[in-house]
Amino acid sequence: MANVSEGKSPVGFWASSTDRHSIIEDMQGVVAGSMLAALGVTLLSAAHLLIGGTAGLGFLLRYSTGFSFGVVFFALNLPFYWLAYKRLGLAFTIKTFTAVALTSVLTEVLPSLIPIAGIDPLVAALFGGLLIGTGMLALFRHRASLGGFGILALYLQDRLGWRAGFVQLGLDLVVLALAFLVATPFVILCSILAAVTLNLTLAINHRTDRYIVR
């Protein structure tokens, strides 16, 4: 009864408190966040849009070379795990690696399971950006990310108090500027809308002074 009164779950993997997630809660958060992000990527890909971060670089390489997005996205994130480990810890690194791997696999599988044809680019931008942003929000709240710029953005928020969403937005705009090499102005405009939707979702909803559970 003492555990219950203290807000803690008493058994094994379910053990949690009012200020810390349990292992089961973290697993659910990582899986759910990855699923939402992968679905958002699928929507953007169906409309031939881009996004910022390493995902945006993955889109650029896919559209310009034909390489698999999932493989490229997984590979692009490899250099960032050292920063994650050194600055944010082993648990964060493991959960982030899991999220990136799961998202990479799902982005390869979902198009055949959920065929999407003829989606309006503006609709894809809004819903895709929102889904990816919500997925990243779930990951951030369980001390994980989708790697790449997300690791850097979360690190800067923890260390300097900079909003993760605004940091990532600035980095994303650099990536989107490169999109002029492979996309039309309308596609780039819709891609910027997706990036703004994603990062506003993070900036408005992810604040460490409001959400303290780890």
PDB file of C-alpha atoms in Angstrom:
ATOM      1  CA  MET A   1       0.000   0.000   0.000  1.00  0.00           C
ATOM      2  CA  ALA A   2       2.932   2.314   0.639  1.00  0.00           C
ATOM      3  CA  ASN A   3       3.976   2.093  -2.998  1.00  0.00           C
ATOM      4  CA  VAL A   4       0.501   2.954  -4.179  1.00  0.00           C
ATOM      5  CA  SER A   5       0.253   5.940  -1.872  1.00  0.00           C
ATOM      6  CA  GLU A   6       3.584   7.228  -3.173  1.00  0.00           C
ATOM      7  CA  GLY A   7       2.370   7.031  -6.766  1.00  0.00           C
ATOM      8  CA  LYS A   8       4.528   4.022  -7.613  1.00  0.00           C
ATOM      9  CA  SER A   9       3.654   0.787  -9.369  1.00  0.00           C
ATOM     10  CA  PRO A  10       4.955  -2.065  -7.154  1.00  0.00           C
ATOM     11  CA  VAL A  11       6.029  -4.777  -9.601  1.00  0.00           C
ATOM     12  CA  GLY A  12       8.999  -5.273 -11.931  1.00  0.00           C
ATOM     13  CA  PHE A  13       8.939  -3.649 -15.355  1.00  0.00           C
ATOM     14  CA  TRP A  14       5.781  -1.769 -14.396  1.00  0.00           C
ATOM     15  CA  ALA A  15       7.587   0.033 -11.564  1.00  0.00           C
ATOM     16  CA  SER A  16       7.109   3.753 -12.144  1.00  0.00           C
ATOM     17  CA  SER A  17       6.707   6.899 -10.116  1.00  0.00           C
ATOM     18  CA  THR A  18       5.210  10.321 -10.552  1.00  0.00           C
ATOM     19  CA  ASP A  19       8.530  11.604 -11.929  1.00  0.00           C
ATOM     20  CA  ARG A  20       9.908   8.589 -13.822  1.00  0.00           C
ATOM     21  CA  HIS A  21       8.573   6.264 -16.518  1.00  0.00           C
ATOM     22  CA  SER A  22       8.712   2.508 -16.096  1.00  0.00           C
ATOM     23  CA  ILE A  23      10.504   0.286 -18.629  1.00  0.00           C
ATOM     24  CA  ILE A  24       7.147  -0.819 -20.070  1.00  0.00           C
ATOM     25  CA  GLU A  25       6.032   2.797 -20.419  1.00  0.00           C
ATOM     26  CA  ASP A  26       9.265   3.686 -22.203  1.00  0.00           C
ATOM     27  CA  MET A  27       8.888   0.711 -24.565  1.00  0.00           C
ATOM     28  CA  GLN A  28       5.336   1.738 -25.407  1.00  0.00           C
ATOM     29  CA  GLY A  29       6.384   5.350 -25.948  1.00  0.00           C
ATOM     30  CA  VAL A  30       9.254   4.415 -28.274  1.00  0.00           C
ATOM     31  CA  VAL A  31       7.123   2.034 -30.325  1.00  0.00           C
ATOM     32  CA  ALA A  32       4.165   4.433 -30.556  1.00  0.00           C
ATOM     33  CA  GLY A  33       6.377   7.387 -31.450  1.00  0.00           C
ATOM     34  CA  SER A  34       8.132   5.385 -34.162  1.00  0.00           C
ATOM     35  CA  MET A  35       4.828   4.209 -35.631  1.00  0.00           C
ATOM     36  CA  LEU A  36       3.437   7.736 -35.816  1.00  0.00           C
ATOM     37  CA  ALA A  37       6.638   9.087 -37.354  1.00  0.00           C
ATOM     38  CA  ALA A  38       6.769   6.303 -39.944  1.00  0.00           C
ATOM     39  CA  LEU A  39       3.168   6.953 -40.957  1.00  0.00           C
ATOM     40  CA  GLY A  40       3.939  10.658 -41.331  1.00  0.00           C
ATOM     41  CA  VAL A  41       6.960   9.866 -43.500  1.00  0.00           C
ATOM     42  CA  THR A  42       4.758   7.602 -45.634  1.00  0.00           C
ATOM     43  CA  LEU A  43       2.306  10.453 -46.240  1.00  0.00           C
ATOM     44  CA  LEU A  44       5.079  12.869 -47.195  1.00  0.00           C
ATOM     45  CA  SER A  45       6.699  10.317 -49.473  1.00  0.00           C
ATOM     46  CA  ALA A  46       3.399   9.617 -51.241  1.00  0.00           C
ATOM     47  CA  ALA A  47       3.215  13.320 -52.166  1.00  0.00           C
ATOM     48  CA  HIS A  48       6.950  13.470 -53.026  1.00  0.00           C
ATOM     49  CA  LEU A  49       7.533  16.022 -50.269  1.00  0.00           C
ATOM     50  CA  LEU A  50      10.551  16.511 -48.036  1.00  0.00           C
ATOM     51  CA  ILE A  51      11.133  17.358 -44.402  1.00  0.00           C
ATOM     52  CA  GLY A  52      14.047  18.659 -42.381  1.00  0.00           C
ATOM     53  CA  GLY A  53      16.742  16.867 -40.423  1.00  0.00           C
ATOM     54  CA  THR A  54      18.299  13.541 -41.325  1.00  0.00           C
ATOM     55  CA  ALA A  55      14.899  12.457 -42.619  1.00  0.00           C
ATOM     56  CA  GLY A  56      15.076  15.345 -45.073  1.00  0.00           C
ATOM     57  CA  LEU A  57      18.534  14.287 -46.148  1.00  0.00           C
ATOM     58  CA  GLY A  58      17.156  10.789 -46.588  1.00  0.00           C
ATOM     59  CA  PHE A  59      14.401  12.122 -48.835  1.00  0.00           C
ATOM     60  CA  LEU A  60      16.911  14.136 -50.861  1.00  0.00           C
ATOM     61  CA  LEU A  61      19.077  11.080 -51.450  1.00  0.00           C
ATOM     62  CA  ARG A  62      16.068   8.939 -52.258  1.00  0.00           C
ATOM     63  CA  TYR A  63      14.688  11.373 -54.842  1.00  0.00           C
ATOM     64  CA  SER A  64      18.084  12.078 -56.409  1.00  0.00           C
ATOM     65  CA  THR A  65      19.588   8.572 -56.370  1.00  0.00           C
ATOM     66  CA  GLY A  66      16.711   6.136 -55.889  1.00  0.00           C
ATOM     67  CA  PHE A  67      18.219   4.680 -52.718  1.00  0.00           C
ATOM     68  CA  SER A  68      15.840   3.243 -50.110  1.00  0.00           C
ATOM     69  CA  PHE A  69      14.728   5.894 -47.607  1.00  0.00           C
ATOM     70  CA  GLY A  70      14.792   3.483 -44.680  1.00  0.00           C
ATOM     71  CA  VAL A  71      18.363   2.351 -45.349  1.00  0.00           C
ATOM     72  CA  VAL A  72      19.630   5.893 -45.943  1.00  0.00           C
ATOM     73  CA  PHE A  73      17.842   7.263 -42.861  1.00  0.00           C
ATOM     74  CA  PHE A  74      19.330   4.529 -40.671  1.00  0.00           C
ATOM     75  CA  ALA A  75      22.836   5.093 -42.041  1.00  0.00           C
ATOM     76  CA  LEU A  76      22.715   8.894 -41.741  1.00  0.00           C
ATOM     77  CA  ASN A  77      21.955   8.634 -38.036  1.00  0.00           C
ATOM     78  CA  LEU A  78      24.928   6.429 -37.179  1.00  0.00           C
ATOM     79  CA  PRO A  79      27.411   9.304 -36.555  1.00  0.00           C
ATOM     80  CA  PHE A  80      25.083  10.952 -34.024  1.00  0.00           C
ATOM     81  CA  TYR A  81      24.961   8.073 -31.541  1.00  0.00           C
ATOM     82  CA  TRP A  82      28.355   8.955 -30.115  1.00  0.00           C
ATOM     83  CA  LEU A  83      27.108  12.458 -29.223  1.00  0.00           C
ATOM     84  CA  ALA A  84      23.982  10.898 -27.768  1.00  0.00           C
ATOM     85  CA  TYR A  85      26.016   8.523 -25.629  1.00  0.00           C
ATOM     86  CA  LYS A  86      28.543  11.125 -24.453  1.00  0.00           C
ATOM     87  CA  ARG A  87      26.048  13.875 -23.721  1.00  0.00           C
ATOM     88  CA  LEU A  88      22.697  12.227 -23.020  1.00  0.00           C
ATOM     89  CA  GLY A  89      23.586   8.788 -21.672  1.00  0.00           C
ATOM     90  CA  LEU A  90      23.381   5.131 -22.558  1.00  0.00           C
ATOM     91  CA  ALA A  91      19.636   4.734 -21.954  1.00  0.00           C
ATOM     92  CA  PHE A  92      18.834   7.641 -24.281  1.00  0.00           C
ATOM     93  CA  THR A  93      21.157   6.230 -26.941  1.00  0.00           C
ATOM     94  CA  ILE A  94      19.641   2.748 -26.812  1.00  0.00           C
ATOM     95  CA  LYS A  95      16.080   4.056 -27.005  1.00  0.00           C
ATOM     96  CA  THR A  96      16.991   6.410 -29.856  1.00  0.00           C
ATOM     97  CA  PHE A  97      18.750   3.657 -31.802  1.00  0.00           C
ATOM     98  CA  THR A  98      15.649   1.486 -31.343  1.00  0.00           C
ATOM     99  CA  ALA A  99      13.340   4.275 -32.523  1.00  0.00           C
ATOM    100  CA  VAL A 100      15.452   5.004 -35.619  1.00  0.00           C
ATOM    101  CA  ALA A 101      15.721   1.310 -36.517  1.00  0.00           C
ATOM    102  CA  LEU A 102      11.986   0.721 -36.052  1.00  0.00           C
ATOM    103  CA  THR A 103      11.061   3.849 -38.032  1.00  0.00           C
ATOM    104  CA  SER A 104      13.432   2.814 -40.832  1.00  0.00           C
ATOM    105  CA  VAL A 105      11.848  -0.637 -41.074  1.00  0.00           C
ATOM    106  CA  LEU A 106       8.290   0.701 -40.917  1.00  0.00           C
ATOM    107  CA  THR A 107       8.885   3.256 -43.671  1.00  0.00           C
ATOM    108  CA  GLU A 108       9.885   0.363 -45.925  1.00  0.00           C
ATOM    109  CA  VAL A 109       6.876  -1.785 -45.001  1.00  0.00           C
ATOM    110  CA  LEU A 110       4.009   0.697 -44.697  1.00  0.00           C
ATOM    111  CA  PRO A 111       3.710   1.726 -48.387  1.00  0.00           C
ATOM    112  CA  SER A 112       2.774  -1.848 -49.305  1.00  0.00           C
ATOM    113  CA  LEU A 113       0.416  -2.208 -46.343  1.00  0.00           C
ATOM    114  CA  ILE A 114      -1.211   1.223 -46.717  1.00  0.00           C
ATOM    115  CA  PRO A 115      -1.129   2.122 -50.428  1.00  0.00           C
ATOM    116  CA  ILE A 116      -1.594   5.871 -50.837  1.00  0.00           C
ATOM    117  CA  ALA A 117      -2.199   7.363 -54.263  1.00  0.00           C
ATOM    118  CA  GLY A 118      -3.189  10.841 -55.355  1.00  0.00           C
ATOM    119  CA  ILE A 119      -2.829  12.562 -51.982  1.00  0.00           C
ATOM    120  CA  ASP A 120      -2.946  16.343 -52.088  1.00  0.00           C
ATOM    121  CA  PRO A 121       0.490  17.777 -51.204  1.00  0.00           C
ATOM    122  CA  LEU A 122      -0.976  20.334 -48.798  1.00  0.00           C
ATOM    123  CA  VAL A 123      -2.915  17.627 -46.956  1.00  0.00           C
ATOM    124  CA  ALA A 124       0.185  15.424 -46.870  1.00  0.00           C
ATOM    125  CA  ALA A 125       2.233  18.332 -45.493  1.00  0.00           C
ATOM    126  CA  LEU A 126      -0.200  19.115 -42.671  1.00  0.00           C
ATOM    127  CA  PHE A 127      -1.006  15.574 -41.607  1.00  0.00           C
ATOM    128  CA  GLY A 128       2.488  14.225 -42.272  1.00  0.00           C
ATOM    129  CA  GLY A 129       4.131  17.029 -40.314  1.00  0.00           C
ATOM    130  CA  LEU A 130       1.677  16.636 -37.456  1.00  0.00           C
ATOM    131  CA  LEU A 131       2.169  12.867 -37.276  1.00  0.00           C
ATOM    132  CA  ILE A 132       5.960  13.109 -37.283  1.00  0.00           C
ATOM    133  CA  GLY A 133       5.878  15.911 -34.728  1.00  0.00           C
ATOM    134  CA  THR A 134       3.551  13.953 -32.451  1.00  0.00           C
ATOM    135  CA  GLY A 135       5.747  10.883 -32.836  1.00  0.00           C
ATOM    136  CA  MET A 136       8.832  12.895 -31.909  1.00  0.00           C
ATOM    137  CA  LEU A 137       6.958  14.415 -28.981  1.00  0.00           C
ATOM    138  CA  ALA A 138       6.213  10.928 -27.650  1.00  0.00           C
ATOM    139  CA  LEU A 139       9.878   9.989 -28.071  1.00  0.00           C
ATOM    140  CA  PHE A 140      11.134  13.166 -26.394  1.00  0.00           C
ATOM    141  CA  ARG A 141       8.884  12.547 -23.407  1.00  0.00           C
ATOM    142  CA  HIS A 142      10.416   9.111 -23.019  1.00  0.00           C
ATOM    143  CA  ARG A 143      13.964  10.438 -23.321  1.00  0.00           C
ATOM    144  CA  ALA A 144      14.505   9.330 -26.913  1.00  0.00           C
ATOM    145  CA  SER A 145      14.508  10.920 -30.360  1.00  0.00           C
ATOM    146  CA  LEU A 146      14.635  10.109 -34.060  1.00  0.00           C
ATOM    147  CA  GLY A 147      18.353  10.728 -34.044  1.00  0.00           C
ATOM    148  CA  GLY A 148      20.299  13.232 -36.078  1.00  0.00           C
ATOM    149  CA  PHE A 149      19.294  16.831 -35.523  1.00  0.00           C
ATOM    150  CA  GLY A 150      16.776  15.694 -32.910  1.00  0.00           C
ATOM    151  CA  ILE A 151      19.649  14.594 -30.667  1.00  0.00           C
ATOM    152  CA  LEU A 152      21.330  17.970 -31.075  1.00  0.00           C
ATOM    153  CA  ALA A 153      18.070  19.882 -30.524  1.00  0.00           C
ATOM    154  CA  LEU A 154      17.220  17.935 -27.359  1.00  0.00           C
ATOM    155  CA  TYR A 155      20.764  18.306 -26.058  1.00  0.00           C
ATOM    156  CA  LEU A 156      20.684  22.088 -26.556  1.00  0.00           C
ATOM    157  CA  GLN A 157      17.317  22.298 -24.821  1.00  0.00           C
ATOM    158  CA  ASP A 158      18.607  20.353 -21.822  1.00  0.00           C
ATOM    159  CA  ARG A 159      21.881  22.283 -21.617  1.00  0.00           C
ATOM    160  CA  LEU A 160      20.962  25.801 -22.719  1.00  0.00           C
ATOM    161  CA  GLY A 161      17.183  25.951 -22.373  1.00  0.00           C
ATOM    162  CA  TRP A 162      16.645  26.510 -26.091  1.00  0.00           C
ATOM    163  CA  ARG A 163      13.312  25.152 -27.323  1.00  0.00           C
ATOM    164  CA  ALA A 164      13.955  21.892 -29.165  1.00  0.00           C
ATOM    165  CA  GLY A 165      11.316  22.714 -31.761  1.00  0.00           C
ATOM    166  CA  PHE A 166      12.838  26.069 -32.683  1.00  0.00           C
ATOM    167  CA  VAL A 167      16.376  24.676 -32.810  1.00  0.00           C
ATOM    168  CA  GLN A 168      15.294  21.904 -35.122  1.00  0.00           C
ATOM    169  CA  LEU A 169      13.291  24.322 -37.254  1.00  0.00           C
ATOM    170  CA  GLY A 170      16.431  26.333 -37.989  1.00  0.00           C
ATOM    171  CA  LEU A 171      18.385  23.222 -38.931  1.00  0.00           C
ATOM    172  CA  ASP A 172      15.482  21.941 -41.007  1.00  0.00           C
ATOM    173  CA  LEU A 173      15.355  25.123 -43.063  1.00  0.00           C
ATOM    174  CA  VAL A 174      18.972  24.567 -44.083  1.00  0.00           C
ATOM    175  CA  VAL A 175      18.102  21.095 -45.332  1.00  0.00           C
ATOM    176  CA  LEU A 176      15.019  22.362 -47.118  1.00  0.00           C
ATOM    177  CA  ALA A 177      17.133  24.987 -48.886  1.00  0.00           C
ATOM    178  CA  LEU A 178      18.995  22.099 -50.500  1.00  0.00           C
ATOM    179  CA  ALA A 179      15.668  20.836 -51.819  1.00  0.00           C
ATOM    180  CA  PHE A 180      15.837  23.432 -54.598  1.00  0.00           C
ATOM    181  CA  LEU A 181      18.299  21.061 -56.257  1.00  0.00           C
ATOM    182  CA  VAL A 182      15.727  18.280 -56.698  1.00  0.00           C
ATOM    183  CA  ALA A 183      12.204  19.722 -56.278  1.00  0.00           C
ATOM    184  CA  THR A 184       9.833  22.313 -57.711  1.00  0.00           C
ATOM    185  CA  PRO A 185       8.983  25.518 -55.801  1.00  0.00           C
ATOM    186  CA  PHE A 186       5.480  24.207 -54.996  1.00  0.00           C
ATOM    187  CA  VAL A 187       6.871  20.965 -53.540  1.00  0.00           C
ATOM    188  CA  ILE A 188       9.366  22.967 -51.497  1.00  0.00           C
ATOM    189  CA  LEU A 189       6.596  25.273 -50.236  1.00  0.00           C
ATOM    190  CA  CYS A 190       4.528  22.274 -49.119  1.00  0.00           C
ATOM    191  CA  SER A 191       7.638  20.730 -47.550  1.00  0.00           C
ATOM    192  CA  ILE A 192       8.266  23.923 -45.567  1.00  0.00           C
ATOM    193  CA  LEU A 193       4.652  23.769 -44.375  1.00  0.00           C
ATOM    194  CA  ALA A 194       5.281  20.206 -43.187  1.00  0.00           C
ATOM    195  CA  ALA A 195       8.443  21.277 -41.341  1.00  0.00           C
ATOM    196  CA  VAL A 196       6.677  24.228 -39.691  1.00  0.00           C
ATOM    197  CA  THR A 197       3.779  22.001 -38.618  1.00  0.00           C
ATOM    198  CA  LEU A 198       6.181  19.433 -37.178  1.00  0.00           C
ATOM    199  CA  ASN A 199       8.275  21.908 -35.249  1.00  0.00           C
ATOM    200  CA  LEU A 200       5.376  24.000 -33.947  1.00  0.00           C
ATOM    201  CA  THR A 201       3.934  20.764 -32.554  1.00  0.00           C
ATOM    202  CA  LEU A 202       7.175  20.257 -30.655  1.00  0.00           C
ATOM    203  CA  ALA A 203       7.693  23.883 -29.629  1.00  0.00           C
ATOM    204  CA  ILE A 204       4.181  24.277 -28.231  1.00  0.00           C
ATOM    205  CA  ASN A 205       3.891  20.902 -26.513  1.00  0.00           C
ATOM    206  CA  HIS A 206       7.396  20.003 -25.323  1.00  0.00           C
ATOM    207  CA  ARG A 207       8.592  22.059 -22.360  1.00  0.00           C
ATOM    208  CA  THR A 208      10.762  20.583 -19.631  1.00  0.00           C
ATOM    209  CA  ASP A 209       9.311  22.973 -17.049  1.00  0.00           C
ATOM    210  CA  ARG A 210       5.847  21.533 -17.679  1.00  0.00           C
ATOM    211  CA  TYR A 211       6.637  17.887 -18.328  1.00  0.00           C
ATOM    212  CA  ILE A 212       9.225  16.534 -15.894  1.00  0.00           C
ATOM    213  CA  VAL A 213       8.726  12.782 -16.070  1.00  0.00           C
ATOM    214  CA  ARG A 214      11.827  10.940 -17.306  1.00  0.00           C
TER     215      ARG A 214
END
